[in-house]
Short mmCIF file of C-alpha atoms in Angstrom, two decimals:
data_model
loop_
_atom_site.label_atom_id
_atom_site.label_comp_id
_atom_site.label_asym_id
_atom_site.label_seq_id
_atom_site.Cartn_x
_atom_site.Cartn_y
_atom_site.Cartn_z
CA MET A 1 -25.45 -33.57 -29.13
CA ALA A 2 -28.67 -31.56 -30.45
CA ALA A 3 -29.71 -30.78 -27.09
CA ASP A 4 -25.92 -29.60 -26.33
CA VAL A 5 -26.17 -27.12 -29.15
CA SER A 6 -29.79 -26.09 -28.28
CA SER A 7 -28.44 -24.91 -24.97
CA ARG A 8 -25.48 -22.90 -26.35
CA ARG A 9 -27.92 -21.23 -28.36
CA TRP A 10 -30.22 -20.15 -25.47
CA VAL A 11 -26.88 -19.02 -23.23
CA VAL A 12 -25.68 -17.04 -26.37
CA TRP A 13 -28.99 -15.51 -26.54
CA LEU A 14 -29.23 -14.62 -23.09
CA LEU A 15 -26.13 -13.06 -23.12
CA LEU A 16 -26.68 -11.01 -26.06
CA THR A 17 -30.45 -9.74 -24.43
CA MET A 18 -28.58 -9.37 -21.11
CA ALA A 19 -26.15 -6.90 -22.93
CA LEU A 20 -29.04 -5.11 -24.95
CA CYS A 21 -30.41 -4.42 -21.72
CA LEU A 22 -27.71 -3.16 -20.22
CA SER A 23 -26.94 -0.43 -23.26
CA CYS A 24 -30.56 0.52 -23.03
CA ALA A 25 -30.16 1.23 -19.06
CA GLU A 26 -27.12 2.74 -20.17
CA ALA A 27 -29.02 5.24 -23.02
CA GLY A 28 -31.77 5.44 -20.62
CA ARG A 29 -29.50 6.98 -17.81
CA GLY A 30 -27.69 9.31 -19.93
CA GLN A 31 -24.57 7.11 -20.23
CA VAL A 32 -21.86 7.83 -23.26
CA PRO A 33 -21.94 5.59 -26.08
CA VAL A 34 -18.90 3.65 -26.25
CA LYS A 35 -17.78 4.88 -29.70
CA ARG A 36 -18.05 8.40 -28.46
CA ARG A 37 -16.07 7.85 -25.43
CA LEU A 38 -13.33 6.48 -27.21
CA GLU A 39 -13.25 9.40 -29.82
CA VAL A 40 -13.37 11.34 -26.47
CA GLN A 41 -10.26 9.73 -24.78
CA ARG A 42 -8.09 10.18 -28.08
CA HIS A 43 -8.98 13.64 -28.45
CA LEU A 44 -8.01 14.07 -24.49
CA ARG A 45 -5.02 12.23 -24.86
CA ARG A 46 -3.93 14.82 -27.97
CA LEU A 47 -5.03 17.78 -25.58
CA ASN A 48 -3.66 17.26 -22.36
CA LYS A 49 0.23 16.28 -22.90
CA ARG A 50 2.65 14.83 -20.20
CA ALA A 51 3.33 17.17 -17.37
CA VAL A 52 6.44 17.77 -15.52
CA ARG A 53 4.40 19.16 -12.81
CA SER A 54 0.57 19.60 -12.05
CA ILE A 55 -1.05 22.60 -9.38
CA LYS A 56 -4.35 22.00 -8.44
CA SER A 57 -5.88 25.76 -8.97
CA PRO A 58 -8.50 26.53 -6.25
CA ASP A 59 -11.20 27.31 -8.54
CA GLY A 60 -11.13 22.94 -9.55
CA ASP A 61 -8.85 23.47 -12.20
CA ILE A 62 -5.76 21.41 -12.64
CA ILE A 63 -2.49 23.15 -14.66
CA ASP A 64 0.00 21.09 -16.12
CA CYS A 65 2.99 22.20 -16.36
CA VAL A 66 4.36 20.59 -20.14
CA HIS A 67 8.19 21.15 -21.62
CA ILE A 68 7.63 23.95 -23.93
CA SER A 69 8.28 21.54 -26.98
CA HIS A 70 5.69 19.12 -26.00
CA GLN A 71 2.54 21.85 -26.45
CA PRO A 72 -0.26 21.67 -28.59
CA ALA A 73 0.85 23.72 -31.39
CA PHE A 74 3.68 20.91 -32.45
CA ASP A 75 0.75 18.49 -33.62
CA HIS A 76 0.65 20.99 -36.27
CA PRO A 77 2.22 19.06 -39.50
CA SER A 78 3.92 22.49 -40.90
CA LEU A 79 5.05 22.95 -37.39
CA LYS A 80 7.30 19.89 -36.71
CA ASN A 81 11.02 21.28 -37.30
CA HIS A 82 9.84 24.80 -36.01
CA THR A 83 12.50 26.46 -33.83
CA ILE A 84 10.67 28.57 -31.28
CA GLN A 85 11.50 32.15 -31.27
CA MET A 86 11.64 32.71 -27.49
CA ARG A 87 11.43 36.33 -27.79
CA PRO A 88 10.32 38.84 -30.44
CA ALA A 89 12.86 40.44 -32.70
CA PHE A 90 11.11 44.06 -32.24
CA HIS A 91 8.38 45.57 -29.88
CA PRO A 92 6.25 48.54 -31.23
CA GLU A 93 7.96 51.74 -30.24
CA GLY A 94 5.82 54.05 -27.89
CA LEU A 95 5.18 51.13 -25.52
CA GLN A 96 5.25 52.93 -22.25
CA PHE A 97 2.21 55.08 -23.11
CA GLY A 98 -0.34 54.85 -20.54
CA GLU A 99 1.85 52.04 -18.73
CA ASN A 100 1.00 52.01 -15.00
CA LYS A 101 -1.31 54.51 -14.54
CA VAL A 102 -3.82 53.70 -11.76
CA ALA A 103 -7.40 53.28 -13.14
CA SER A 104 -8.79 53.16 -9.82
CA GLN A 105 -9.46 56.01 -7.00
CA LYS A 106 -8.55 53.03 -5.05
CA ARG A 107 -4.99 51.39 -4.53
CA THR A 108 -5.45 47.83 -5.83
CA PRO A 109 -3.11 44.85 -5.91
CA PRO A 110 -2.00 43.91 -9.49
CA LEU A 111 -4.12 40.91 -11.35
CA SER A 112 -2.76 37.58 -11.37
CA GLN A 113 -4.18 34.40 -12.20
CA LEU A 114 -6.05 32.08 -9.57
CA TRP A 115 -3.17 29.06 -10.01
CA HIS A 116 -0.89 31.27 -8.76
CA GLN A 117 -2.11 30.96 -5.14
CA HIS A 118 -0.84 27.13 -5.29
CA GLY A 119 2.38 27.07 -7.17
CA ARG A 120 4.32 28.35 -10.60
CA CYS A 121 5.76 26.06 -13.87
CA PRO A 122 8.89 25.72 -13.40
CA LYS A 123 11.35 27.25 -16.70
CA ASN A 124 11.29 25.94 -19.88
CA THR A 125 7.89 24.52 -19.47
CA ILE A 126 4.51 26.24 -20.04
CA PRO A 127 1.29 26.16 -17.90
CA ILE A 128 -1.89 24.56 -19.71
CA ARG A 129 -5.41 24.14 -18.26
CA ARG A 130 -6.06 20.85 -18.38
CA THR A 131 -9.14 19.71 -20.24
CA ARG A 132 -11.88 17.26 -18.81
CA ARG A 133 -13.50 14.63 -20.49
CA LYS A 134 -17.28 16.21 -19.30
CA ASP A 135 -15.71 19.68 -20.84
CA VAL A 136 -15.72 18.12 -24.41
CA LEU A 137 -18.81 15.75 -24.04
CA LYS A 138 -21.11 19.20 -23.96
CA ALA A 139 -19.73 20.14 -27.58
CA SER A 140 -22.08 18.57 -29.96
CA SER A 141 -19.00 16.95 -31.66
CA ILE A 142 -15.33 16.45 -31.15
CA ARG A 143 -14.25 18.99 -34.18
CA LYS A 144 -16.43 21.63 -32.51
CA TYR A 145 -14.88 21.46 -28.87
CA GLY A 146 -13.34 24.85 -28.39
CA THR A 147 -14.40 26.95 -31.39
CA LYS A 148 -16.53 29.93 -32.46
CA LYS A 149 -19.72 29.80 -34.24
CA HIS A 150 -19.63 30.64 -38.20
CA LYS A 151 -20.51 34.37 -38.31
CA SER A 152 -19.85 35.72 -34.96
CA ILE A 153 -17.36 38.46 -36.02
CA PRO A 154 -19.34 42.28 -35.63
CA ASN A 155 -19.78 43.87 -38.84
CA PRO A 156 -20.05 47.16 -38.24
CA LEU A 157 -20.04 47.42 -42.02
CA SER A 158 -23.19 45.37 -42.62
CA VAL A 159 -26.49 47.05 -43.27
CA ASP A 160 -28.09 43.42 -43.68
CA PRO A 161 -31.39 43.68 -41.66
CA ASP A 162 -31.13 39.48 -40.93
CA LEU A 163 -27.36 40.18 -39.38
CA LEU A 164 -28.88 40.08 -35.94
CA SER A 165 -31.09 36.97 -36.12
CA GLU A 166 -28.85 35.21 -38.22
CA SER A 167 -25.90 35.05 -35.78
CA GLY A 168 -27.65 35.51 -32.56
CA HIS A 169 -24.21 37.15 -31.31
CA GLN A 170 -24.55 40.53 -30.36
CA HIS A 171 -21.38 43.37 -29.78
CA ALA A 172 -20.76 46.53 -28.42
CA ILE A 173 -17.74 47.61 -30.12
CA GLY A 174 -15.20 50.60 -31.06
CA TYR A 175 -13.05 49.94 -34.54
CA VAL A 176 -10.88 51.28 -37.04
CA GLU A 177 -11.00 50.50 -40.63
CA GLY A 178 -9.80 51.85 -44.10
CA ASP A 179 -6.24 51.80 -43.35
CA THR A 180 -3.68 49.10 -42.93
CA TYR A 181 -2.76 48.09 -38.89
CA TYR A 182 0.07 45.76 -37.70
CA GLY A 183 -1.30 45.60 -34.05
CA ALA A 184 -3.84 47.01 -31.64
CA LYS A 185 -3.54 47.55 -27.97
CA ALA A 186 -5.98 48.09 -24.89
CA THR A 187 -6.58 47.83 -21.12
CA ILE A 188 -9.98 46.37 -20.27
CA ASN A 189 -11.81 46.17 -17.31
CA VAL A 190 -12.65 43.00 -15.80
CA TRP A 191 -15.96 42.13 -14.30
CA GLU A 192 -17.68 38.31 -13.76
CA PRO A 193 -21.15 39.17 -16.11
CA LYS A 194 -23.90 36.75 -15.21
CA ILE A 195 -24.56 33.94 -17.88
CA GLN A 196 -28.28 33.21 -18.19
CA GLN A 197 -27.82 29.85 -19.62
CA ALA A 198 -24.79 27.37 -20.61
CA ASN A 199 -25.09 27.67 -24.06
CA GLU A 200 -24.18 31.10 -23.66
CA PHE A 201 -20.83 33.32 -23.21
CA SER A 202 -19.75 37.06 -22.59
CA LEU A 203 -16.51 38.14 -23.59
CA SER A 204 -14.82 41.52 -23.58
CA GLN A 205 -11.81 41.61 -26.24
CA LEU A 206 -9.87 42.98 -28.90
CA TRP A 207 -10.24 41.58 -33.12
CA ILE A 208 -7.30 41.81 -34.84
CA LEU A 209 -8.78 41.25 -38.27
CA GLY A 210 -8.26 40.67 -42.51
CA GLY A 211 -10.28 39.87 -45.51
CA SER A 212 -14.05 40.23 -46.07
CA PHE A 213 -16.74 39.28 -43.96
CA GLY A 214 -17.53 36.32 -45.79
CA GLU A 215 -15.53 32.83 -46.02
CA ASP A 216 -12.17 34.20 -45.81
CA LEU A 217 -11.54 36.24 -42.74
CA ASN A 218 -8.91 36.25 -40.67
CA SER A 219 -9.26 36.88 -37.12
CA ILE A 220 -6.76 37.40 -33.96
CA GLU A 221 -8.51 38.27 -30.83
CA ALA A 222 -8.06 38.22 -27.34
CA GLY A 223 -9.59 39.13 -24.02
CA TRP A 224 -11.20 37.89 -20.96
CA GLN A 225 -14.56 36.08 -21.37
CA VAL A 226 -17.21 34.21 -19.07
CA SER A 227 -18.39 30.65 -21.18
CA PRO A 228 -20.25 27.60 -18.87
CA ASP A 229 -19.97 25.43 -21.68
CA LEU A 230 -16.33 25.75 -22.51
CA TYR A 231 -15.29 25.82 -19.13
CA GLY A 232 -17.41 24.60 -16.83
CA ASP A 233 -18.22 27.18 -14.61
CA ASN A 234 -19.10 31.39 -14.42
CA ASN A 235 -15.22 32.12 -13.69
CA THR A 236 -13.51 35.66 -15.57
CA ARG A 237 -11.23 33.59 -17.54
CA LEU A 238 -8.10 34.87 -20.18
CA PHE A 239 -8.76 33.58 -23.73
CA THR A 240 -7.42 33.95 -27.25
CA TYR A 241 -8.79 32.59 -30.13
CA TRP A 242 -8.11 32.55 -34.23
CA THR A 243 -9.32 31.77 -37.39
CA SER A 244 -8.14 31.84 -40.72
CA ASP A 245 -11.57 30.72 -42.62
CA SER A 246 -14.30 32.72 -40.42
CA TYR A 247 -14.51 30.07 -38.02
CA GLN A 248 -15.49 27.34 -40.45
CA ALA A 249 -12.38 24.35 -39.89
CA THR A 250 -9.38 26.14 -38.43
CA GLY A 251 -8.72 27.76 -35.54
CA CYS A 252 -9.46 27.62 -31.51
CA TYR A 253 -9.88 28.94 -28.33
CA ASN A 254 -6.50 28.98 -26.33
CA LEU A 255 -4.27 26.20 -26.88
CA LEU A 256 -7.29 23.60 -27.69
CA CYS A 257 -5.71 23.16 -31.30
CA SER A 258 -2.44 23.39 -32.92
CA GLY A 259 -1.19 26.87 -33.99
CA PHE A 260 -0.52 29.17 -31.11
CA ILE A 261 3.00 28.86 -29.88
CA GLN A 262 3.60 29.68 -26.09
CA ILE A 263 6.72 30.92 -24.27
CA SER A 264 5.66 32.14 -21.06
CA SER A 265 6.09 29.92 -17.80
CA GLU A 266 3.71 32.67 -16.02
CA ILE A 267 -0.01 32.48 -17.90
CA ALA A 268 -2.02 29.72 -18.78
CA MET A 269 -4.80 30.57 -21.10
CA GLY A 270 -8.50 30.03 -20.01
CA ALA A 271 -7.08 30.56 -16.31
CA THR A 272 -9.27 32.31 -14.08
CA ILE A 273 -8.10 35.87 -13.38
CA TYR A 274 -8.42 37.15 -10.05
CA PRO A 275 -9.15 39.52 -8.66
CA ILE A 276 -12.56 40.88 -10.41
CA SER A 277 -14.19 44.47 -10.57
CA ARG A 278 -17.23 45.03 -7.92
CA TYR A 279 -19.83 47.46 -8.99
CA GLY A 280 -19.17 50.86 -7.20
CA GLY A 281 -16.26 49.51 -5.75
CA SER A 282 -12.52 48.16 -6.73
CA GLN A 283 -11.90 48.21 -10.25
CA TYR A 284 -9.07 45.94 -11.97
CA ASP A 285 -7.80 45.71 -15.98
CA ILE A 286 -5.67 44.15 -17.79
CA SER A 287 -3.74 45.09 -20.60
CA ILE A 288 -3.68 42.92 -23.91
CA LEU A 289 -1.30 43.79 -26.91
CA VAL A 290 -0.68 41.83 -30.14
CA TRP A 291 1.24 43.10 -32.85
CA LYS A 292 3.38 42.02 -36.17
CA ASP A 293 7.07 41.26 -35.51
CA PRO A 294 8.49 43.11 -39.11
CA ARG A 295 11.17 40.97 -38.72
CA GLU A 296 9.72 37.67 -38.82
CA GLY A 297 6.29 38.32 -39.32
CA HIS A 298 4.72 36.38 -36.69
CA TRP A 299 2.03 37.84 -34.65
CA TRP A 300 3.26 38.44 -30.91
CA MET A 301 0.76 38.53 -27.57
CA GLN A 302 1.75 40.21 -24.53
CA PHE A 303 -0.42 40.06 -21.28
CA GLY A 304 0.37 43.40 -19.29
CA ASN A 305 3.51 45.17 -18.91
CA ASP A 306 5.53 42.08 -18.21
CA TYR A 307 4.32 38.99 -19.62
CA VAL A 308 4.94 37.94 -23.46
CA LEU A 309 2.85 34.55 -24.08
CA GLY A 310 4.19 33.62 -27.33
CA TYR A 311 2.81 33.98 -31.07
CA TRP A 312 1.04 32.79 -34.01
CA PRO A 313 3.07 31.74 -36.52
CA SER A 314 2.33 34.03 -40.12
CA PHE A 315 2.11 30.92 -42.06
CA LEU A 316 -1.76 30.16 -40.44
CA PHE A 317 -3.32 32.79 -42.11
CA SER A 318 -3.65 34.33 -45.79
CA TYR A 319 -4.59 38.30 -45.18
CA LEU A 320 -3.28 38.78 -42.17
CA ALA A 321 0.47 37.14 -42.91
CA ASP A 322 0.47 40.48 -44.57
CA SER A 323 -1.43 43.12 -42.14
CA ALA A 324 -5.04 44.05 -40.80
CA SER A 325 -7.59 45.66 -42.43
CA MET A 326 -9.75 46.53 -39.60
CA ILE A 327 -9.38 46.43 -35.66
CA GLU A 328 -12.17 46.17 -32.86
CA TRP A 329 -12.33 46.87 -29.27
CA GLY A 330 -15.46 45.99 -27.46
CA GLY A 331 -17.77 43.28 -25.84
CA GLU A 332 -19.64 40.32 -27.58
CA VAL A 333 -22.64 37.99 -25.90
CA VAL A 334 -24.49 34.88 -27.16
CA ASN A 335 -28.30 35.63 -27.51
CA SER A 336 -30.39 31.98 -27.76
CA GLU A 337 -33.08 34.05 -27.36
CA PRO A 338 -34.73 31.39 -24.32
CA ASP A 339 -38.13 31.28 -24.43
CA GLY A 340 -38.66 33.53 -26.87
CA GLU A 341 -36.88 36.53 -25.09
CA HIS A 342 -34.07 38.66 -25.65
CA THR A 343 -31.49 36.78 -22.92
CA SER A 344 -30.60 38.50 -19.89
CA THR A 345 -26.63 37.70 -20.48
CA ALA A 346 -24.97 40.75 -19.23
CA MET A 347 -22.33 42.18 -21.36
CA GLY A 348 -19.44 43.70 -19.18
CA SER A 349 -20.90 44.82 -16.00
CA GLY A 350 -23.96 44.39 -16.72
CA HIS A 351 -24.66 48.21 -17.02
CA PHE A 352 -25.12 50.77 -19.63
CA PRO A 353 -22.43 52.98 -20.62
CA GLY A 354 -23.95 56.23 -18.98
CA GLU A 355 -23.19 54.88 -15.56
CA GLY A 356 -19.69 55.90 -15.78
CA PHE A 357 -16.52 54.54 -14.19
CA GLY A 358 -17.30 51.84 -11.24
CA LYS A 359 -20.23 50.83 -12.57
CA ALA A 360 -19.83 50.65 -16.36
CA SER A 361 -17.04 48.33 -18.08
CA TYR A 362 -14.65 50.19 -20.01
CA PHE A 363 -11.89 50.13 -22.17
CA ARG A 364 -9.29 52.36 -22.23
CA ASN A 365 -5.98 53.65 -23.63
CA ILE A 366 -6.54 51.81 -26.89
CA GLN A 367 -4.09 52.05 -29.55
CA ILE A 368 -3.28 50.92 -33.51
CA VAL A 369 0.34 49.83 -34.39
CA ASP A 370 1.32 51.25 -37.56
CA ASP A 371 3.85 50.16 -40.42
CA SER A 372 6.51 51.92 -38.97
CA ASN A 373 5.92 49.45 -35.49
CA LYS A 374 4.98 52.21 -33.88
CA LEU A 375 1.83 52.48 -31.16
CA ARG A 376 -0.18 55.27 -32.24
CA THR A 377 -3.98 56.54 -31.39
CA PRO A 378 -6.43 55.23 -33.76
CA THR A 379 -8.04 58.24 -35.83
CA GLY A 380 -11.70 57.82 -37.25
CA VAL A 381 -12.64 55.23 -34.20
CA GLY A 382 -16.50 54.34 -35.44
CA THR A 383 -18.82 52.55 -32.79
CA PHE A 384 -21.11 49.58 -33.48
CA THR A 385 -24.02 47.80 -31.75
CA GLU A 386 -27.09 45.49 -33.26
CA GLN A 387 -29.19 46.88 -29.97
CA SER A 388 -28.51 49.53 -27.96
CA SER A 389 -31.68 49.26 -25.80
CA CYS A 390 -29.89 45.71 -25.02
CA TYR A 391 -25.81 46.48 -24.89
CA ASP A 392 -24.66 50.19 -25.73
CA VAL A 393 -21.08 51.57 -26.38
CA GLN A 394 -19.88 55.34 -25.26
CA ILE A 395 -16.73 56.60 -26.56
CA GLY A 396 -14.66 59.84 -24.90
CA ASN A 397 -10.95 60.87 -25.10
CA GLY A 398 -8.69 62.71 -22.98
CA GLY A 399 -6.43 62.89 -20.07
CA GLN A 400 -4.39 59.40 -19.12
CA TRP A 401 -7.09 57.43 -20.18
CA GLY A 402 -6.24 58.28 -23.88
CA HIS A 403 -8.91 57.07 -26.58
CA TYR A 404 -11.50 55.34 -23.85
CA PHE A 405 -15.29 54.11 -24.03
CA TYR A 406 -17.90 52.67 -21.62
CA TYR A 407 -19.62 49.40 -23.12
CA GLY A 408 -22.13 46.74 -22.13
CA GLY A 409 -25.79 46.66 -20.61
CA PRO A 410 -27.92 43.75 -18.88
CA GLY A 411 -29.81 42.26 -22.18
CA ARG A 412 -33.16 41.73 -21.89
CA ASN A 413 -35.23 44.55 -19.81
CA SER A 414 -38.03 46.44 -20.24
CA ASN A 415 -36.82 48.42 -23.77
CA CYS A 416 -35.01 45.16 -24.67
CA PRO A 417 -38.07 42.72 -24.46
#
């Protein structure tokens, strides 16, 4: 009997030793711990809703056509009984300004998203880019996946000499402040800037801002970005972002959390924009409008002339529940200072503003929405950049482009070590 018990103990010890060795081998091969793997699986089930149809994009993305009432927004407890608003009560007056103007000397086809080459989503669904396991695993935590770092907003009013080193983000922007704003519009030149390291990104966007630049900042953002960490490649992608507490606990990119309510079946947040501009060649741009519906109070987004994408419900915000106090347009990069040097991650086209059309990136027909729900040209546009030798901005005015500016740069160079 004693020998039998001893034998069983030996077998149990052997099995535990083998399990421990397997765990060590998994860790040595970079395998994901079981607990984290389960957390990621649960998170993916929350993000990747059941699809009516799935479309494989040429770039490898899977676009899931999800019923409009099953989208991630409705995971928010305050939206459980929300009635979807299928169109804004009002568009801003004067929307025709600058529309359908040809930006390039060459005739070019209209922009689309790459997944359109393989199909479209049916009526009453919205296209959602499927989140992959490997994308989530790149994040330092589940909570931080799909979020920006705290203090990444460009503050042109700051005189803090530690601003640059504190945030690790650099900007080249035009901005207006000192009034109340109810939206903004711009046409943005589309490029595919080079990214030096996967943990860096380069984007071009507009910011709708309310509150201070402290812990309570409200922000709505939209534009294009290249972010290997977020998307797993270097493609140029349409994106949105929102936060009501300066990127601390609220908000996210695209539809990676509950908040933004999408109504369009045509455009996928986070999907690749196609085609893109080439240095000295054809130029492409996208038009983005964000405005506050004066009746319902929600913040709406329109892409191009034809696609109203959806809205951010006003209850998500504190200051922006009323109006914005600053509008910004421009570029942003992450400078992680690899090897103690400035990053060579490019902004815009990767060329300085002085090179002009076809070589430097631009924002044109920048406008704001006033308290009468009218689009108008902004007054007193300022510019801001932390290091003009790395990334710069130059404004102009006149002709079909209205108020415009060229911006960007290559990052590290002989004047930006």
